[in-house]
Every structure is written in C-alpha cells, then in structure tokens.
CSV table of N, CA and C in Angstrom, one decimal:
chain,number,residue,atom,x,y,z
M,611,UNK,N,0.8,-1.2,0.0
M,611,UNK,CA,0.0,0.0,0.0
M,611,UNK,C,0.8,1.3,0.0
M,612,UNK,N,2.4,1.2,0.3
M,612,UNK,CA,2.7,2.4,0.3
M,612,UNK,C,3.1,3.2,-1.2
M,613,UNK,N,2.8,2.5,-2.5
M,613,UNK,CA,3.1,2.8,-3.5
M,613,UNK,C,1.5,3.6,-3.3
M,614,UNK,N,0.4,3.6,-2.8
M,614,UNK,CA,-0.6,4.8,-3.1
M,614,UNK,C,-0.5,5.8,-2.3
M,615,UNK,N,0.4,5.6,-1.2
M,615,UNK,CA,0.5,6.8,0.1
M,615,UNK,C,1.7,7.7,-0.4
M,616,UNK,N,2.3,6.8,-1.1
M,616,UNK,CA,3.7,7.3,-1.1
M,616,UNK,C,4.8,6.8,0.0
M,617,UNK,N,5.1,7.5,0.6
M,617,UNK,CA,6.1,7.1,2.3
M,617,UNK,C,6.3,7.5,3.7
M,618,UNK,N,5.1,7.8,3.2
M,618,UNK,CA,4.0,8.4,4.9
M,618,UNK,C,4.3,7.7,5.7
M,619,UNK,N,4.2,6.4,5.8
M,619,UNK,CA,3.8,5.3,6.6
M,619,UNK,C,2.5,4.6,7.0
M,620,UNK,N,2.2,4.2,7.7
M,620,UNK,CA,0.8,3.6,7.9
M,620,UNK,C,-0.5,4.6,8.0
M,621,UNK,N,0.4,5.3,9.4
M,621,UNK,CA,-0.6,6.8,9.3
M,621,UNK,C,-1.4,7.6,8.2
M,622,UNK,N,-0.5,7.6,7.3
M,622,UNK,CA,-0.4,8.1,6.4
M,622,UNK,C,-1.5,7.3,5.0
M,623,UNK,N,-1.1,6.2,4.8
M,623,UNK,CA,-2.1,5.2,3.8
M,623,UNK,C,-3.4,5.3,4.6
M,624,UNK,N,-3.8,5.1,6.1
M,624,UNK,CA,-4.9,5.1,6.7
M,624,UNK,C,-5.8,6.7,6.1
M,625,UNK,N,-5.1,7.5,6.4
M,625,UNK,CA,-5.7,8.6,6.1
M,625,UNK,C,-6.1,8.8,4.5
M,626,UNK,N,-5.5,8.3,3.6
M,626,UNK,CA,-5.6,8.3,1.9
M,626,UNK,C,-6.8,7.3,1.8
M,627,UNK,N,-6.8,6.0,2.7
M,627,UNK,CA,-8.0,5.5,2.3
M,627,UNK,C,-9.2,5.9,3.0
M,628,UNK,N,-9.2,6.7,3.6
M,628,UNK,CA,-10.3,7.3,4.6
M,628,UNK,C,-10.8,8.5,3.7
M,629,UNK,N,-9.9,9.2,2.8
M,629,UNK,CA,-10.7,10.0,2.3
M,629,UNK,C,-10.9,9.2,0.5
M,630,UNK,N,-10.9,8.3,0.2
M,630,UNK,CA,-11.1,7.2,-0.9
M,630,UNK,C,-12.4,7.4,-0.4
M,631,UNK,N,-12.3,6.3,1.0
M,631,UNK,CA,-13.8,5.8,1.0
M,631,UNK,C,-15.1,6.8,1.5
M,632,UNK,N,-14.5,8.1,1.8
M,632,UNK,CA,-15.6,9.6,2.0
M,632,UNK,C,-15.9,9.9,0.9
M,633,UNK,N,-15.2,10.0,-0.2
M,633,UNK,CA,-15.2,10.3,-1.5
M,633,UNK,C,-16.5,8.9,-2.3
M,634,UNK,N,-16.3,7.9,-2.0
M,634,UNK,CA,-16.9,6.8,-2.5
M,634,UNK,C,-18.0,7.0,-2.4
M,635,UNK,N,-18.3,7.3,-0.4
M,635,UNK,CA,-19.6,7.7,0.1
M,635,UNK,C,-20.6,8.6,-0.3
M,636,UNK,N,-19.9,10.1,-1.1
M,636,UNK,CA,-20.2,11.3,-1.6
M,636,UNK,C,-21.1,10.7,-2.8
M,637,UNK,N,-20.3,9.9,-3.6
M,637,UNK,CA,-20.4,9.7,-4.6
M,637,UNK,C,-21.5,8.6,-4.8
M,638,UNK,N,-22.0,8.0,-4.3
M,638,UNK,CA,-23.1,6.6,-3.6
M,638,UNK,C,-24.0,7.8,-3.1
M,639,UNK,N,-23.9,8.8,-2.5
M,639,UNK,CA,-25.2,9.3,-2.1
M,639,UNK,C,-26.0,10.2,-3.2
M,640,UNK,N,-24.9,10.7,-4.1
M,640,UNK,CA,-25.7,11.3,-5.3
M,640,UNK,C,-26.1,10.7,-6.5
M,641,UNK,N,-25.5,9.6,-6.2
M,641,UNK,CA,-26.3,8.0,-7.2
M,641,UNK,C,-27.6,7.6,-6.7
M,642,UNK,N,-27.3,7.6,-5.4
M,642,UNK,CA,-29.0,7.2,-4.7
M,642,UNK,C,-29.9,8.5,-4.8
M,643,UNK,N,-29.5,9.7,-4.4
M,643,UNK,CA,-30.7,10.5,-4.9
M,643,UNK,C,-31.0,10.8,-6.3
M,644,UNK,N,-30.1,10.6,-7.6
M,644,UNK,CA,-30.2,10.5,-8.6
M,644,UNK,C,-31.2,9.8,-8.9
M,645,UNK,N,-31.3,8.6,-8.3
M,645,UNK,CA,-32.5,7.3,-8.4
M,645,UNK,C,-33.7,7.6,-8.0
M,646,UNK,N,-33.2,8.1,-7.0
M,646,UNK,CA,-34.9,8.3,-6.5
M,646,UNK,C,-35.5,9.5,-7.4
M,647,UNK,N,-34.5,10.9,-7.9
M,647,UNK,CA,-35.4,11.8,-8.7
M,647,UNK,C,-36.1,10.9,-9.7
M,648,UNK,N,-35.3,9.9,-10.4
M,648,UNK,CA,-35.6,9.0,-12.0
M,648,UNK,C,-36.4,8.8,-11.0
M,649,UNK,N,-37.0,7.8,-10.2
M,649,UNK,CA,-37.8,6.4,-9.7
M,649,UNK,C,-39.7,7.6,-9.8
M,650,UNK,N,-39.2,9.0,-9.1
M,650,UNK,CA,-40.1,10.0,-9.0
M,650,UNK,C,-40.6,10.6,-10.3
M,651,UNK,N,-39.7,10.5,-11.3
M,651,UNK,CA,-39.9,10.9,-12.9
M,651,UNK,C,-40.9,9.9,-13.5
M,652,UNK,N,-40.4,8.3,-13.8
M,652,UNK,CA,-40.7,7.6,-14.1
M,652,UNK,C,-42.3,7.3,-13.5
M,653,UNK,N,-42.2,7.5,-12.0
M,653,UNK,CA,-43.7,7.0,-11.3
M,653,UNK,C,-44.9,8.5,-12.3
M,654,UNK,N,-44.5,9.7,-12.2
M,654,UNK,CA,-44.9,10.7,-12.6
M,654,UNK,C,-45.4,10.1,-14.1
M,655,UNK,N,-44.5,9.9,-15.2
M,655,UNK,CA,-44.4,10.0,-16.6
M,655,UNK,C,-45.5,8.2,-16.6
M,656,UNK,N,-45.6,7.8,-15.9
M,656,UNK,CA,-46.6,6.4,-16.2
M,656,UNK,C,-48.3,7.1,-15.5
M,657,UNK,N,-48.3,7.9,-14.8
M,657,UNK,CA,-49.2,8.4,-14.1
M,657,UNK,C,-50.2,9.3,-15.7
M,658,UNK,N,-49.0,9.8,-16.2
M,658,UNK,CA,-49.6,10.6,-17.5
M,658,UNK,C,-50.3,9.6,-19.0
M,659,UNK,N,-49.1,8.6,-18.7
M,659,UNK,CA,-49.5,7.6,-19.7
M,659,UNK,C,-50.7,6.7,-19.3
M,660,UNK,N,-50.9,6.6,-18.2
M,660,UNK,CA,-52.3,6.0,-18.1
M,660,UNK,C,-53.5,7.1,-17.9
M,661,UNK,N,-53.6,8.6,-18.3
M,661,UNK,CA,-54.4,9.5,-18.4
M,661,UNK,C,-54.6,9.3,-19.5
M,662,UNK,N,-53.9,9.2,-20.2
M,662,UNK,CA,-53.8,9.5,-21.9
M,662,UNK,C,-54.6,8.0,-22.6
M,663,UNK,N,-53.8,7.3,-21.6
M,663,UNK,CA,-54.7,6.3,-22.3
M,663,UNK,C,-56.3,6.1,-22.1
M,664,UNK,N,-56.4,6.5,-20.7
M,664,UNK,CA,-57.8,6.4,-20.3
M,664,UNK,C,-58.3,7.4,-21.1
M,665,UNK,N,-58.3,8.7,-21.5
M,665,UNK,CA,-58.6,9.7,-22.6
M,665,UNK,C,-59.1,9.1,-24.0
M,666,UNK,N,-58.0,8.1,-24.6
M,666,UNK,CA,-57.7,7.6,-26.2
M,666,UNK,C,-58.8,6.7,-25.6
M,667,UNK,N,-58.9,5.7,-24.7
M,667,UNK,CA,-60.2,4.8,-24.8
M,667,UNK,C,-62.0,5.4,-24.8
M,668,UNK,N,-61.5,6.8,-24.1
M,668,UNK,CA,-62.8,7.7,-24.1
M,668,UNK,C,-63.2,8.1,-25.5
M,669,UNK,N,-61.9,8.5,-26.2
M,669,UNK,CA,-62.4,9.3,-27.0
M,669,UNK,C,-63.2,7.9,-28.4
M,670,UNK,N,-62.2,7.0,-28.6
M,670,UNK,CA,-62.9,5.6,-29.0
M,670,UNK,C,-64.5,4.9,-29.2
M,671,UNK,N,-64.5,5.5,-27.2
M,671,UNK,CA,-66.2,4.8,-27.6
M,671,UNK,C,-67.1,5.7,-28.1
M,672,UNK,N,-66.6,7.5,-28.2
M,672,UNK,CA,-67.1,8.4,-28.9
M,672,UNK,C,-67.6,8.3,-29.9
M,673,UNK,N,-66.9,7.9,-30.6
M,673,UNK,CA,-66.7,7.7,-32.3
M,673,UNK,C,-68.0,6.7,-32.8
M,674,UNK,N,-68.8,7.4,-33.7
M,674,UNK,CA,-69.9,6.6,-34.2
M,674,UNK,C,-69.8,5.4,-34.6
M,675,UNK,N,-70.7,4.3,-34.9
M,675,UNK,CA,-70.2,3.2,-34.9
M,675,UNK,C,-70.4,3.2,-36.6
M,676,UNK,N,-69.0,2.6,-37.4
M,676,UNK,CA,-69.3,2.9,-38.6
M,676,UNK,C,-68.5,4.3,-39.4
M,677,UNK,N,-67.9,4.7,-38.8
M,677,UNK,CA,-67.3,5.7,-39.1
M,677,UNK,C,-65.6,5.7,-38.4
M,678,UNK,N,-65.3,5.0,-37.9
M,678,UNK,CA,-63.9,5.1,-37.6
M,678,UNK,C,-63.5,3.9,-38.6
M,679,UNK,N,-64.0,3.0,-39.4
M,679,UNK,CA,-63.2,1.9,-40.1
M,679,UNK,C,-63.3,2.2,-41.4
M,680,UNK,N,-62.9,3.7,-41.8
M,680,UNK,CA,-62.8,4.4,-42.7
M,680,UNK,C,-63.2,4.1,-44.5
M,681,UNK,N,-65.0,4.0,-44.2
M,681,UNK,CA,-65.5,4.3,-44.9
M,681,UNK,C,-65.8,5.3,-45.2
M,682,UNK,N,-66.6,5.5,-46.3
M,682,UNK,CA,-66.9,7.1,-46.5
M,682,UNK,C,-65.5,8.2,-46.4
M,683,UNK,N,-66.0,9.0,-47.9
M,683,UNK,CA,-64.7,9.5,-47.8
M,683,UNK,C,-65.2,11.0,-47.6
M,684,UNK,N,-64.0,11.7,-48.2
M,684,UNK,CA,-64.1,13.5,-48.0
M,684,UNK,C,-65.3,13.9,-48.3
M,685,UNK,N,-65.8,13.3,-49.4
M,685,UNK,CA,-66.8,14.0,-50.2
M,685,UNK,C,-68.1,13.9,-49.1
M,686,UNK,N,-68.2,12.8,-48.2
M,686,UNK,CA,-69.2,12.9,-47.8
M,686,UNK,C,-69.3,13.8,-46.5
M,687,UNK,N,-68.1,14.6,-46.2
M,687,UNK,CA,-68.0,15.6,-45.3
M,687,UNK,C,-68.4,16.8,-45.5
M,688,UNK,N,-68.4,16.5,-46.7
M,688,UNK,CA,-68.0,18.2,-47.6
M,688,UNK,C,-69.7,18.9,-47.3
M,689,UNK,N,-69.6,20.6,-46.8
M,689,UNK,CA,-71.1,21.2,-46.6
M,689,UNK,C,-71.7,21.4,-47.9
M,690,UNK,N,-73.1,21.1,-47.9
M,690,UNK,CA,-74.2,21.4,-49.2
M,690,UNK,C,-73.8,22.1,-50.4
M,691,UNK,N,-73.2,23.4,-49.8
M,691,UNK,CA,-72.4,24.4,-50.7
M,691,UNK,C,-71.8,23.7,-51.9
M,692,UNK,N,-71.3,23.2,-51.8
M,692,UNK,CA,-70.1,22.9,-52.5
M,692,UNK,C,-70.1,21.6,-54.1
C-alpha cells in the first residue's frame, strides 16, 4: 500500500483511504438520490401515460359506430355548398 501513500507510513495510507472511501460515500449518495429523482420521474411519466390512455379509450367509444373503419370519404363531409 505504500506505492498509493507514497512514504507516509501507515498513518499516512490510513488517512488516503479514509478519504477514498468519503469520496466513494459522496459519490453513492448522489447516485442514490439520482435514483430516486428518475424512480419519481418515471412513477410521474406512467401516471400521464395512463391518463392519456384512459382519454384515447374515451375518445374511442365516442366515435360513431361505422365511421372510424374508414369508410366514406371526404366527399361525404364536404357542406351542401359545395
């Protein structure tokens, strides 16, 4: 170990790995709150996706029966006018 201390001595390596493994800790704690923002993103962004879908199934049963399996074309939209 003294090739990472250099020639401190033991004192010396003890203290290099004490701040390694503070540094590790630092770095572990902003991976775990990282996770939890994603985990809070992701619960959020499924929350929308099942709005949307409950909306798209609304709008579905809307739809006349006979008219979404695209018969009838433009012409039969078009006003009197025309």
């Amino acid at each position: 170990m003294s090739e990472v201390a250099g020639n401190g001595g033991p004192a010396e390596e003890v203290r290099v790995l004490e701040a390694r493994v503070t540094e590790l800790e630092i770095k572990a704690s902003f991976a775990e709150d990282l996770v939890d923002h994603l985990n809070a993103q992701v619960a959020k962004q499924q929350e929308q996706i099942d709005a949307l879908v409950r909306e798209v199934m609304q709008l579905r049963r809307q739809v006349p029966e006979g008219r979404g399996d695209g018969t009838g074309g433009l012409r039969d939209e078009l006003p009197p006018h025309y």
